[in-house]
PDB file of C-alpha atoms in Angstrom:
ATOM      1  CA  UNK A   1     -10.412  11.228 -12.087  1.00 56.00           C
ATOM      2  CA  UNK A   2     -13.781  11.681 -11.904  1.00 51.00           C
ATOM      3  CA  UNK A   3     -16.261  11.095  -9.050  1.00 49.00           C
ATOM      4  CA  UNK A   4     -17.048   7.882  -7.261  1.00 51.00           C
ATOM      5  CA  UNK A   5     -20.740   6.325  -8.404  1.00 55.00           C
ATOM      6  CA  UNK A   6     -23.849   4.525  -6.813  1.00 66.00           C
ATOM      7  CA  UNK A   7     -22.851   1.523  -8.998  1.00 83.00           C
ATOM      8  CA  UNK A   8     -22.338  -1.831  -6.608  1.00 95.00           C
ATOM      9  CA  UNK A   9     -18.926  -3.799  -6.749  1.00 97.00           C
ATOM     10  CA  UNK A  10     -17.931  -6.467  -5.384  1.00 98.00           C
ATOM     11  CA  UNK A  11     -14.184  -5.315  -3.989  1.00 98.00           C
ATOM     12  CA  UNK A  12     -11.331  -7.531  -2.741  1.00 98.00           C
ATOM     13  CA  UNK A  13      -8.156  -6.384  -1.067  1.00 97.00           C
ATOM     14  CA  UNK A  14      -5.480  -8.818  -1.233  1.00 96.00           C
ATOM     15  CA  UNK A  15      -2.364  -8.504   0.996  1.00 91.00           C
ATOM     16  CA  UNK A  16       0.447 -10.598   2.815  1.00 86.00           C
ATOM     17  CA  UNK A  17      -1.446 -11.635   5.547  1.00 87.00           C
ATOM     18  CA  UNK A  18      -5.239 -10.863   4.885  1.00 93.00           C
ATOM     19  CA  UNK A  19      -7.769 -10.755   2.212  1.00 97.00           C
ATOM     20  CA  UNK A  20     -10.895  -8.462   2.492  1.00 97.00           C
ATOM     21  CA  UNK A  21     -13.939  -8.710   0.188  1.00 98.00           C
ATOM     22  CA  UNK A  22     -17.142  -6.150   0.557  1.00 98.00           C
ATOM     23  CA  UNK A  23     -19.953  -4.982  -1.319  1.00 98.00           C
ATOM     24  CA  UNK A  24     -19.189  -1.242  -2.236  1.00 97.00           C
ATOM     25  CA  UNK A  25     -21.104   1.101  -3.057  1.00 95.00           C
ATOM     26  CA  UNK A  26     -20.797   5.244  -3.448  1.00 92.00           C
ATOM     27  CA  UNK A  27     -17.990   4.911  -1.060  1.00 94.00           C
ATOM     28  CA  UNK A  28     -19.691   3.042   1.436  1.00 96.00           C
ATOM     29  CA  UNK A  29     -18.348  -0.625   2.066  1.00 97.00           C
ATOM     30  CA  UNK A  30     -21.090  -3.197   3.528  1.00 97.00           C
ATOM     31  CA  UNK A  31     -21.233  -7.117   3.532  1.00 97.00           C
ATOM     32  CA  UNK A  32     -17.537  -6.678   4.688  1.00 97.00           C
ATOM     33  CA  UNK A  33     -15.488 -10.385   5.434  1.00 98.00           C
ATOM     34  CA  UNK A  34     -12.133 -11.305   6.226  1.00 97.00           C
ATOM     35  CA  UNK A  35      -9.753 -14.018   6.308  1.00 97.00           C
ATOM     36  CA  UNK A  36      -6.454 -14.876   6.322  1.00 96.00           C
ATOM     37  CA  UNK A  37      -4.441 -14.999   3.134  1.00 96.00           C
ATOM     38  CA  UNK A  38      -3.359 -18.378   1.760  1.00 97.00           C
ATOM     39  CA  UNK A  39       0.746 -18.647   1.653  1.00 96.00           C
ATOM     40  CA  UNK A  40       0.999 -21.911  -0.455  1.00 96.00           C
ATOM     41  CA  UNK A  41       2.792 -19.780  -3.358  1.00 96.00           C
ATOM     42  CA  UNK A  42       0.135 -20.754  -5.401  1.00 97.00           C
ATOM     43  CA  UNK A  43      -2.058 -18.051  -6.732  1.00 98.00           C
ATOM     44  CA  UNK A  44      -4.543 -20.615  -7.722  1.00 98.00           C
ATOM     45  CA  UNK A  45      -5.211 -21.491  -4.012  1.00 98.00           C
ATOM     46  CA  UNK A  46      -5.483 -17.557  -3.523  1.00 98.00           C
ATOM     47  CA  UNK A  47      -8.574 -17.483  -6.172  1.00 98.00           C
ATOM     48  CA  UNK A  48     -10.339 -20.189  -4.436  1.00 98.00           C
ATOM     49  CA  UNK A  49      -9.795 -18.247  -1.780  1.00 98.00           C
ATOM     50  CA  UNK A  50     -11.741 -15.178  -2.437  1.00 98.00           C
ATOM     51  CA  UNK A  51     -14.290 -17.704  -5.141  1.00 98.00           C
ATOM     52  CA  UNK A  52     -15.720 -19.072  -1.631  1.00 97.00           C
ATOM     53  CA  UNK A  53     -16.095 -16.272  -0.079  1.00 97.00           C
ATOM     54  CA  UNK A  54     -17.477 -13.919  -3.154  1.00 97.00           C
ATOM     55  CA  UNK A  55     -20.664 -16.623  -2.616  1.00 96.00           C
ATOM     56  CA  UNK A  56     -21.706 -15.331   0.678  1.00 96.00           C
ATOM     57  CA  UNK A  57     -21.717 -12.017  -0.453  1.00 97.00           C
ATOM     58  CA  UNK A  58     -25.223 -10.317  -2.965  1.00 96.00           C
ATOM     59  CA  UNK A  59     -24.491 -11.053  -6.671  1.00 94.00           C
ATOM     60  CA  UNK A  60     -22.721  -7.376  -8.827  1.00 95.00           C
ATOM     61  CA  UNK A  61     -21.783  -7.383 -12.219  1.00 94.00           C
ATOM     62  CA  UNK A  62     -18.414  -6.564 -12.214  1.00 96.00           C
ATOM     63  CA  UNK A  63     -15.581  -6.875  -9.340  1.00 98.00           C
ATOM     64  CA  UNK A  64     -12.389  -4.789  -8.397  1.00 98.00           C
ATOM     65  CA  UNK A  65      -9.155  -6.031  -6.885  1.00 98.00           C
ATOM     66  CA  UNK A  66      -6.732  -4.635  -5.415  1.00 98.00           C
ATOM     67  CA  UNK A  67      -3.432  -6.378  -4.505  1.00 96.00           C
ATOM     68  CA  UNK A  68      -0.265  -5.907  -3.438  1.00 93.00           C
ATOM     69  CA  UNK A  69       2.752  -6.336  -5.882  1.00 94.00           C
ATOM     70  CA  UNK A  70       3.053  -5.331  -9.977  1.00 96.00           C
ATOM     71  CA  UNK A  71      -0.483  -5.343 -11.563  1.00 97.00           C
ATOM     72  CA  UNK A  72       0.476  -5.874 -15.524  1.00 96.00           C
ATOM     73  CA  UNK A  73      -1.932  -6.653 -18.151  1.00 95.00           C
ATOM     74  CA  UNK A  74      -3.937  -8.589 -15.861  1.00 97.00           C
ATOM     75  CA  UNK A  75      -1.122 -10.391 -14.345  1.00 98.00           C
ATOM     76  CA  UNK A  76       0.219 -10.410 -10.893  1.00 98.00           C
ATOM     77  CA  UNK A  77       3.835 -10.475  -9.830  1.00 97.00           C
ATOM     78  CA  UNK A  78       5.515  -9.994  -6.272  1.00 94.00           C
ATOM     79  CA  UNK A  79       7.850  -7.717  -6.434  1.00 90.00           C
ATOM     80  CA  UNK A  80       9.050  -8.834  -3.017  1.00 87.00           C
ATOM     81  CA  UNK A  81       7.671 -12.906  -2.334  1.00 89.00           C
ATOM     82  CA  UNK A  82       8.033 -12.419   0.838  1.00 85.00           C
ATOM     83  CA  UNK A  83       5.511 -10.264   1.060  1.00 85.00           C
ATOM     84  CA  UNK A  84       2.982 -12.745  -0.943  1.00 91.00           C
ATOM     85  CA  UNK A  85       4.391 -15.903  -1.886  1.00 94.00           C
ATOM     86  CA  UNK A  86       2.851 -16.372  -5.850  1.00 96.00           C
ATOM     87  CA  UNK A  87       4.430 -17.482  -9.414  1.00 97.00           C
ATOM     88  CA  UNK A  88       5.344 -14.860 -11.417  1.00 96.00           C
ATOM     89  CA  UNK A  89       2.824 -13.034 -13.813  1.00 97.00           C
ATOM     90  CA  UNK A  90       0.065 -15.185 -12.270  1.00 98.00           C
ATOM     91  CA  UNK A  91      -2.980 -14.673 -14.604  1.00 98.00           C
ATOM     92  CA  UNK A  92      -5.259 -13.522 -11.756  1.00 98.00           C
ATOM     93  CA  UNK A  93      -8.018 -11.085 -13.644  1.00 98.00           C
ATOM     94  CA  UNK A  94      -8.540 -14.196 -16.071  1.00 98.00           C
ATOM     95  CA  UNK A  95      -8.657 -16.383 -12.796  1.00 98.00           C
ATOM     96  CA  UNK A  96     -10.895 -14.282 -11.026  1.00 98.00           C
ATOM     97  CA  UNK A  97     -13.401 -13.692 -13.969  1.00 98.00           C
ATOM     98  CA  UNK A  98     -13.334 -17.384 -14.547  1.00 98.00           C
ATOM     99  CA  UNK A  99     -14.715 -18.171 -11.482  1.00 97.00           C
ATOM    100  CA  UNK A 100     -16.356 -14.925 -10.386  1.00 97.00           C
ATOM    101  CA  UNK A 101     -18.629 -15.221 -13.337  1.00 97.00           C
ATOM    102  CA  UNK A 102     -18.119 -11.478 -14.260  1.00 96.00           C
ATOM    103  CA  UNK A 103     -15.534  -8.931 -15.628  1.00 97.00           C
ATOM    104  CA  UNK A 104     -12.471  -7.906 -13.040  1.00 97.00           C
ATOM    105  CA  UNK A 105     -10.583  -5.105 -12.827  1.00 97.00           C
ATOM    106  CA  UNK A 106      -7.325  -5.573 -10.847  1.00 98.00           C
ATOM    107  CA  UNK A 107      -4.750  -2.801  -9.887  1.00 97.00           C
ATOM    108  CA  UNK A 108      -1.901  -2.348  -6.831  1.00 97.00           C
ATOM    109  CA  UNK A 109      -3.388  -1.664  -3.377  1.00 95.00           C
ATOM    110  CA  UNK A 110      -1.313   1.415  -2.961  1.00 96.00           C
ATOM    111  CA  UNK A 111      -2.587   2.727  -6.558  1.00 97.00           C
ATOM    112  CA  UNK A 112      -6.523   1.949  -5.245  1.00 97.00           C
ATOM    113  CA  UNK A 113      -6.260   3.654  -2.062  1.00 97.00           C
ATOM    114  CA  UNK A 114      -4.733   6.408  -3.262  1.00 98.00           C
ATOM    115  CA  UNK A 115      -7.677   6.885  -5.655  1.00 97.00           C
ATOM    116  CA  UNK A 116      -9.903   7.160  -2.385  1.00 97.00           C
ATOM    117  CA  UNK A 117      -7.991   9.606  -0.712  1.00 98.00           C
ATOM    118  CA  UNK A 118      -7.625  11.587  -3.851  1.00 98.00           C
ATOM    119  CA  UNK A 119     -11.453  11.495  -4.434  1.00 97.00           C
ATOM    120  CA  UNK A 120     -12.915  11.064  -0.642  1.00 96.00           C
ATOM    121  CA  UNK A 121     -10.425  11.222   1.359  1.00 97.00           C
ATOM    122  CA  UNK A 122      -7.136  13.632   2.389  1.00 97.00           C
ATOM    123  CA  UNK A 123      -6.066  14.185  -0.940  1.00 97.00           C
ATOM    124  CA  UNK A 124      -8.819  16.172  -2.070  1.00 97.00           C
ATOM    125  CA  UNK A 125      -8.124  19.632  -3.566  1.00 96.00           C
ATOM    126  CA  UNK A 126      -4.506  18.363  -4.407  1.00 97.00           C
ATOM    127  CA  UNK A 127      -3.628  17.839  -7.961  1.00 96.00           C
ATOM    128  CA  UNK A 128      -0.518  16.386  -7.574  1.00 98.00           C
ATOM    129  CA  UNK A 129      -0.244  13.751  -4.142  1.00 98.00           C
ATOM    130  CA  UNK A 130       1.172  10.198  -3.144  1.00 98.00           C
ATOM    131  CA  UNK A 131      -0.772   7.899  -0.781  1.00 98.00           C
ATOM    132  CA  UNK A 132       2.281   6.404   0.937  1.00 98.00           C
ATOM    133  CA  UNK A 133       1.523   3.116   3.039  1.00 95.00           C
ATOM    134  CA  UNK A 134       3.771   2.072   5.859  1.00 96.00           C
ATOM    135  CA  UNK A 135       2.724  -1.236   6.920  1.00 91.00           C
ATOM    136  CA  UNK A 136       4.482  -4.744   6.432  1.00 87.00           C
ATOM    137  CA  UNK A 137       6.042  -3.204   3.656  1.00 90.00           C
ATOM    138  CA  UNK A 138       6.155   0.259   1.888  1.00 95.00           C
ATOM    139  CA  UNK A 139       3.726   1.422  -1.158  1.00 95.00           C
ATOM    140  CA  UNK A 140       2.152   4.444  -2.919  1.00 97.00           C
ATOM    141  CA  UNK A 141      -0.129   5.607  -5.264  1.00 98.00           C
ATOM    142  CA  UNK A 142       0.500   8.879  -7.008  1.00 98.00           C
ATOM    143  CA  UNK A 143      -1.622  11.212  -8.451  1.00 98.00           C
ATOM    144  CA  UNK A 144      -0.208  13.864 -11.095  1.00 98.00           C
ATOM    145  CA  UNK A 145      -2.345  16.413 -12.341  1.00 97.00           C
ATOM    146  CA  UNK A 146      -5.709  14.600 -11.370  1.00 95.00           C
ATOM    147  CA  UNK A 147      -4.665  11.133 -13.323  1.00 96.00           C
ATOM    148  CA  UNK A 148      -3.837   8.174 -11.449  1.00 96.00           C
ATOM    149  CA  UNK A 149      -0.587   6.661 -12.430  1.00 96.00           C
ATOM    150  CA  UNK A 150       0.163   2.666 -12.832  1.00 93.00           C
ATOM    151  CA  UNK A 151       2.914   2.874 -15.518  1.00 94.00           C
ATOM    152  CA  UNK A 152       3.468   1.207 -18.221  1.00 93.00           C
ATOM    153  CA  UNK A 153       3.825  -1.793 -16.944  1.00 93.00           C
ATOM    154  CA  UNK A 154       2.186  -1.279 -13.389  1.00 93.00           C
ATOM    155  CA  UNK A 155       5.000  -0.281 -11.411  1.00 94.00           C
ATOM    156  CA  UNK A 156       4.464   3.029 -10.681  1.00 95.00           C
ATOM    157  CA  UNK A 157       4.502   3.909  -6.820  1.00 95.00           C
ATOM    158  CA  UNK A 158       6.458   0.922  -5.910  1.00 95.00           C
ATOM    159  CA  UNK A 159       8.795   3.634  -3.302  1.00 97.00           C
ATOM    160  CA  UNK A 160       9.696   1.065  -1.119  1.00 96.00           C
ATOM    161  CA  UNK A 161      12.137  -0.313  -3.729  1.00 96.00           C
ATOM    162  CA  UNK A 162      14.054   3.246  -3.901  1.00 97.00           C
ATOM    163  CA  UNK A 163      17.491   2.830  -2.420  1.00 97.00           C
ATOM    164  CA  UNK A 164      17.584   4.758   1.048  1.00 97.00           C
ATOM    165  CA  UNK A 165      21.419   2.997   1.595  1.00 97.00           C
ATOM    166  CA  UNK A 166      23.269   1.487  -0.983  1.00 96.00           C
ATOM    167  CA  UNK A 167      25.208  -0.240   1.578  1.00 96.00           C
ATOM    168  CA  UNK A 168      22.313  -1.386   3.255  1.00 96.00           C
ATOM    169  CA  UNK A 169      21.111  -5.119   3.787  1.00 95.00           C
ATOM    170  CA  UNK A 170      19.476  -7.232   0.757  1.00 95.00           C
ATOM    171  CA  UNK A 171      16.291  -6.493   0.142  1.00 94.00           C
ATOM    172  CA  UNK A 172      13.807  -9.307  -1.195  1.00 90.00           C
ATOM    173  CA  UNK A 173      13.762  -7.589  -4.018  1.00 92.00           C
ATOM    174  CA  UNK A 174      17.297  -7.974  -4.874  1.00 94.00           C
ATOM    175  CA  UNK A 175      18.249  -4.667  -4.180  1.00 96.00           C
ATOM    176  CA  UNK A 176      20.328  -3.336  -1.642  1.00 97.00           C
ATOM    177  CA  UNK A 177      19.421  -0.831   1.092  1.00 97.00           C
ATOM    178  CA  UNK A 178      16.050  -0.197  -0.084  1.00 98.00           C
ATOM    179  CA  UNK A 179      13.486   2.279   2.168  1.00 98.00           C
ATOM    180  CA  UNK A 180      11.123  -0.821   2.776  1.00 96.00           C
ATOM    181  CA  UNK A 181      14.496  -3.167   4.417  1.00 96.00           C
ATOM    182  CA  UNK A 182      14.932   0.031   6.659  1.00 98.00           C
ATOM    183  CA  UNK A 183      11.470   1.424   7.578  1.00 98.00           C
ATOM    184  CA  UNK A 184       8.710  -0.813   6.940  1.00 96.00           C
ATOM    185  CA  UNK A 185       7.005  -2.687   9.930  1.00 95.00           C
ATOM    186  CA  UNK A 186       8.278  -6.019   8.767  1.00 93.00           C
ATOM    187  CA  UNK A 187      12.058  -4.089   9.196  1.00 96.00           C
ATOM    188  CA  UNK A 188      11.605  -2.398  12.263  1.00 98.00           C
ATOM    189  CA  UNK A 189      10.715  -6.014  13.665  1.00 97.00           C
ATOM    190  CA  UNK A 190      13.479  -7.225  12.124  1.00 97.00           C
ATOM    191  CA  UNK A 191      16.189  -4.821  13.264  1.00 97.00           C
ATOM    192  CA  UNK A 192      13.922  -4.742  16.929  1.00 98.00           C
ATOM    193  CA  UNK A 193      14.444  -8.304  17.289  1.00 98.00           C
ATOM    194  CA  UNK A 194      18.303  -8.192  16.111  1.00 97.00           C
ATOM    195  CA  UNK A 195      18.862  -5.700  18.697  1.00 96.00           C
ATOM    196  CA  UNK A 196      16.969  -7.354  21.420  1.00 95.00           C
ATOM    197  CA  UNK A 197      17.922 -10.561  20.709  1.00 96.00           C
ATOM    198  CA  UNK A 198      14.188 -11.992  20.620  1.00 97.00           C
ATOM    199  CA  UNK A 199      11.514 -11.848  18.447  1.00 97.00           C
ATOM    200  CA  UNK A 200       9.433  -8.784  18.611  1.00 96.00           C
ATOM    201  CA  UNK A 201       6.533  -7.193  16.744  1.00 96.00           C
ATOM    202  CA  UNK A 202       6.406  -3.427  15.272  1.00 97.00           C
ATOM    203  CA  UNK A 203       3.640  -2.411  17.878  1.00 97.00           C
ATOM    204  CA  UNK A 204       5.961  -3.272  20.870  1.00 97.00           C
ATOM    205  CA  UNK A 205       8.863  -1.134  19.376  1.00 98.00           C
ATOM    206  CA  UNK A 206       6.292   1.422  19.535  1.00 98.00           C
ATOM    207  CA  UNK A 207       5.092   0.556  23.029  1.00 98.00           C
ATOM    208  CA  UNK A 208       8.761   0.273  24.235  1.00 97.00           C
ATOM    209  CA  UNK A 209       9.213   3.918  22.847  1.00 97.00           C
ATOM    210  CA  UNK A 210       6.570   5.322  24.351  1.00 97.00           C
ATOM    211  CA  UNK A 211       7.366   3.394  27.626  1.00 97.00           C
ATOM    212  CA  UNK A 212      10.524   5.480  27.579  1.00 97.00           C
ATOM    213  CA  UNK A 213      13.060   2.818  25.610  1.00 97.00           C
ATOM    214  CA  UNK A 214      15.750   4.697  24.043  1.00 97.00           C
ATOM    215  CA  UNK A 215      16.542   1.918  21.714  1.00 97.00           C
ATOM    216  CA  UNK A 216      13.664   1.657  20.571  1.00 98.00           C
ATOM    217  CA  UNK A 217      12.921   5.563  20.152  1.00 98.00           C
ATOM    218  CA  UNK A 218      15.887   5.524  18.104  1.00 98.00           C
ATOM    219  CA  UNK A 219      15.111   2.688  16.038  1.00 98.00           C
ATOM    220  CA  UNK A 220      11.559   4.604  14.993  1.00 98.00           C
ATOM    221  CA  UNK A 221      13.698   7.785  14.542  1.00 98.00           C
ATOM    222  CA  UNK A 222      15.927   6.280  12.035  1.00 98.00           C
ATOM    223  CA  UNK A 223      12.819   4.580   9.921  1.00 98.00           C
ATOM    224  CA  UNK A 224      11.244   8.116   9.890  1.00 98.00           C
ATOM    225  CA  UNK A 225      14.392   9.647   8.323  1.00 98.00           C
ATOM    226  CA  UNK A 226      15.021   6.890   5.740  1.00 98.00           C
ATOM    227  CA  UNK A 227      11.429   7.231   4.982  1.00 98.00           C
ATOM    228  CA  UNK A 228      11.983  10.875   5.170  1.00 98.00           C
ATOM    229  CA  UNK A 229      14.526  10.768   2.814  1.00 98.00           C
ATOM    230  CA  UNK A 230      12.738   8.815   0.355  1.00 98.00           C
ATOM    231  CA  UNK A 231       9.652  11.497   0.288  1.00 98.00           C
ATOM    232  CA  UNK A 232      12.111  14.256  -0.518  1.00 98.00           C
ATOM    233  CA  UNK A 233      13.055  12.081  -3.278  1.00 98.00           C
ATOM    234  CA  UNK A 234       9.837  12.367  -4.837  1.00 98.00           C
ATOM    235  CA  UNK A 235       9.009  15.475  -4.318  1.00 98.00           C
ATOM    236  CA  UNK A 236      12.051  16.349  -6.242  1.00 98.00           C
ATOM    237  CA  UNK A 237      10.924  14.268  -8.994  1.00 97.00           C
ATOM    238  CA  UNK A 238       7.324  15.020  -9.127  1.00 98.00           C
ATOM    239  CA  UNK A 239       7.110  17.909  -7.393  1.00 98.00           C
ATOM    240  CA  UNK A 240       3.755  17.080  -4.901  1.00 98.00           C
ATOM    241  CA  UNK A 241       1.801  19.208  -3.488  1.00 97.00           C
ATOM    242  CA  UNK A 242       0.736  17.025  -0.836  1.00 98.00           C
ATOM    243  CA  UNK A 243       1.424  13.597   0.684  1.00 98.00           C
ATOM    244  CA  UNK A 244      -0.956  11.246   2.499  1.00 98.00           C
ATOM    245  CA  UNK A 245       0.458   8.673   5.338  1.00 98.00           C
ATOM    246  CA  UNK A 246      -1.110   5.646   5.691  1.00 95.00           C
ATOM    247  CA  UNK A 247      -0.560   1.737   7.028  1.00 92.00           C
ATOM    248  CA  UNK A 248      -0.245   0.291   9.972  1.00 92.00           C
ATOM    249  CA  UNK A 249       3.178   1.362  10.882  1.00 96.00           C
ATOM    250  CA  UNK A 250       2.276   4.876   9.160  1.00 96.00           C
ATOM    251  CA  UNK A 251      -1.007   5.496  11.455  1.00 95.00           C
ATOM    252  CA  UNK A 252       0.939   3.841  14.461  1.00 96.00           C
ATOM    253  CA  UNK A 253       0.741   6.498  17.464  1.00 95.00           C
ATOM    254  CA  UNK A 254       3.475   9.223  17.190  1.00 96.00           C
ATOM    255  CA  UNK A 255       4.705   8.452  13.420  1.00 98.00           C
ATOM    256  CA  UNK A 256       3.608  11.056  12.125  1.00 98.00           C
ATOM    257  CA  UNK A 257       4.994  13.216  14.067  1.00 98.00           C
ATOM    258  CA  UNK A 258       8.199  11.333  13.428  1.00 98.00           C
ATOM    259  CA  UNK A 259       8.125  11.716   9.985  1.00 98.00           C
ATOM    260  CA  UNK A 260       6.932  15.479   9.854  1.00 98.00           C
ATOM    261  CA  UNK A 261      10.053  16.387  11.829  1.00 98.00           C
ATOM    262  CA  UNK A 262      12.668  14.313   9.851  1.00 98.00           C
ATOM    263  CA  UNK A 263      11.292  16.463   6.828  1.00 98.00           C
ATOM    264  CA  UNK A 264      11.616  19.475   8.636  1.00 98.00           C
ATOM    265  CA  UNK A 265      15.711  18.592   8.596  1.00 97.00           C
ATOM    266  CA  UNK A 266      15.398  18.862   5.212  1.00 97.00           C
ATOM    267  CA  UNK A 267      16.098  21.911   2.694  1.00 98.00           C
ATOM    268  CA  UNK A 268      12.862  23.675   2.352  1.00 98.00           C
ATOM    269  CA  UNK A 269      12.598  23.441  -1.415  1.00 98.00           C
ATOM    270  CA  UNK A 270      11.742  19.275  -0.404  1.00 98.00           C
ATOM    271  CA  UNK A 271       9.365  19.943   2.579  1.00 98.00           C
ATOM    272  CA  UNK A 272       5.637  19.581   1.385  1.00 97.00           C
ATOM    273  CA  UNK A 273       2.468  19.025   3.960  1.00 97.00           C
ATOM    274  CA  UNK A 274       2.495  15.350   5.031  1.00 98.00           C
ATOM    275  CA  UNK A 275      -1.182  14.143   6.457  1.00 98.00           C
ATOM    276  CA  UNK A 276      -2.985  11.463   8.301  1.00 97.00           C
ATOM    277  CA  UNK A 277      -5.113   9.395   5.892  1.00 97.00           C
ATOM    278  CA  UNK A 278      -8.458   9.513   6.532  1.00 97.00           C
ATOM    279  CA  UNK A 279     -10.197   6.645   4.593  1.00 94.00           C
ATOM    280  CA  UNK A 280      -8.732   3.801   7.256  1.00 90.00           C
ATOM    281  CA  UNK A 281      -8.173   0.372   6.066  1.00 88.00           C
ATOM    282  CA  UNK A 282     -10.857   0.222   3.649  1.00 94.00           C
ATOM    283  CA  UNK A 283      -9.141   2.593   1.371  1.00 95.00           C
ATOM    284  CA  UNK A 284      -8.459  -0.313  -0.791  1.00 96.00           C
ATOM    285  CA  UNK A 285     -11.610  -1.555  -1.196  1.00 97.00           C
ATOM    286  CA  UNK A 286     -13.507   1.924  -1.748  1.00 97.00           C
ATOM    287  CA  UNK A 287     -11.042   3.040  -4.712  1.00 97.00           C
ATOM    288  CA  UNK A 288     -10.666  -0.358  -6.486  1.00 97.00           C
ATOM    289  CA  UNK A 289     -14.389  -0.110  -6.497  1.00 97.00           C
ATOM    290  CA  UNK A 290     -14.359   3.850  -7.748  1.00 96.00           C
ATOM    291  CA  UNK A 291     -12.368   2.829 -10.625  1.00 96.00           C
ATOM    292  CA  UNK A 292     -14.347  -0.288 -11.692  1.00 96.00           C
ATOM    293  CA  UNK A 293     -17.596   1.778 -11.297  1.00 93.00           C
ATOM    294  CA  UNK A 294     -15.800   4.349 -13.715  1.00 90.00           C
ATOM    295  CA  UNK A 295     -14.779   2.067 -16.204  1.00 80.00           C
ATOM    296  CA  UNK A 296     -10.927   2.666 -16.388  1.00 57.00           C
ATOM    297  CA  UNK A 297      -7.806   3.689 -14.274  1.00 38.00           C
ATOM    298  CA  UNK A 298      -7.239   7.198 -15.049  1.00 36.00           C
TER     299      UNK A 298
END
């Protein structure tokens, strides 16, 4: 992959709960807005969405997206619709350039922000990494020998759908015992709240933790070795150099840590360098933007 440019795109970041739009350019995101991201199930409502708010913003000649689920030929699918509710190969780049008024490139948040840490960020230097995101679900964006990979069909880096425990609960996938049901901060709320019999967010599993709850400590423990588990997995497939941590759950105080010491349990032929990503939450936005300024994925 080549070098971000000067070039200025409009970006948008589309997740479960939040949508992000910005002017970048060479890196640098300005004219950022927010708002909350429409759950109607119709991806329609999620274009006139991001249409309103693209007005506010100075006029570029091409935008980037990038999204959470299966990016395919311009088409959008949730892989888990929990995560964000939408039909099924929703025609969103045709959607978007309809009423953007200019070309769109669209690709997988995980696959985007990997791109920035590759090029900007704590993957430089290695040839062969995975962005892994840890948030209210689990991602990643891998880069082999300097290319970028979507897939065939888009699906490349979807980890959280690897089986941790094949006896494990359903995920909204379909699968069973997937690393995202067990580790992901929509799970450890889940499993928090089971255990605690009341509803309870990932950041207070991580307070209660650090307050000294032993439930809780354990709970995070066991999320860092499934997820542990998982990152062996691909380093045996793909043999990385280097991984990069990111997400809200994955920057969350202590994590780290976590997760660096469930790998250390390992067999040493599966350890590799885990890191703290360093382009924040923007990540997105800055390598969506990289990619449209270069004029292709890889």
């Amino acid at each position: 992959m080549t070098a971000t440019s000067d070039r200025d795109v409009l970006a948008i970041d589309i997740g479960g709960t939040k949508i992000a739009l910005a002017i970048v350019s060479g890196g640098v995101v300005t004219h950022r807005l927010q708002m909350a991201t429409p759950r109607s199930g119709r991806g329609a409502d999620i274009v006139e969405a991001i249409a309103s708010q693209a007005t506010l913003l100075p006029v570029t000649l091409a935008a980037g997206v990038a999204t959470t689920g299966i990016v395919d030929g311009g088409q959008l699918t949730a892989l888990n619709p929990s995560t964000l509710p939408i039909e099924d190969r929703f025609p969103l780049v045709a959607a978007l350039e309809a009423r953007l008024s200019r070309p769109v490139l669209a690709i997988n948040d995980a696959q985007a922000a990997a791109c920035a840490e590759y090029r900007l960020g704590a993957g430089q230097g290695a040839e062969r990494m995975a962005f892994i995101t840890v948030s209210t679900g689990i991602g990643a964006g891998i880069v082999l020998d300097g290319r970028l990979q979507s897939g065939s069909r888009g699906l490349a880096g979807h980890v959280g759908h690897m089986v941790s425990d094949p006896n494990g609960p359903v995920c909204g996938c379909g699968r069973r015992g997937c690393v995202e049901r067990l580790a992901s901060g929509s799970a450890i709320a889940l499993l928090a709240s089971e255990m605690l019999r009341r509803n309870v967010a990932a950041p207070e599993v991580f307070a209660a933790s650090a307050a000294g709850d032993d439930r809780c400590t354990q709970l995070l423990d066991q999320a860092a070795t499934a997820l542990a588990g998982t990152l062996c997995d691909l380093v045996a497939s793909l043999d990385l150099e280097r991984i990069v941590l990111g997400g809200g759950v994955g920057l969350a105080d202590g994590f780290l840590t976590r997760l660096q010491a469930a790998v250390s349990r390992q067999p040493v032929i599966y350890r590799r360098q885990i890191v703290r990503a360093a382009m924040g939450a923007d990540a997105g936005l800055i390598g969506v933007a990289s990619l449209v300024s270069d004029g292709k994925f890889h």
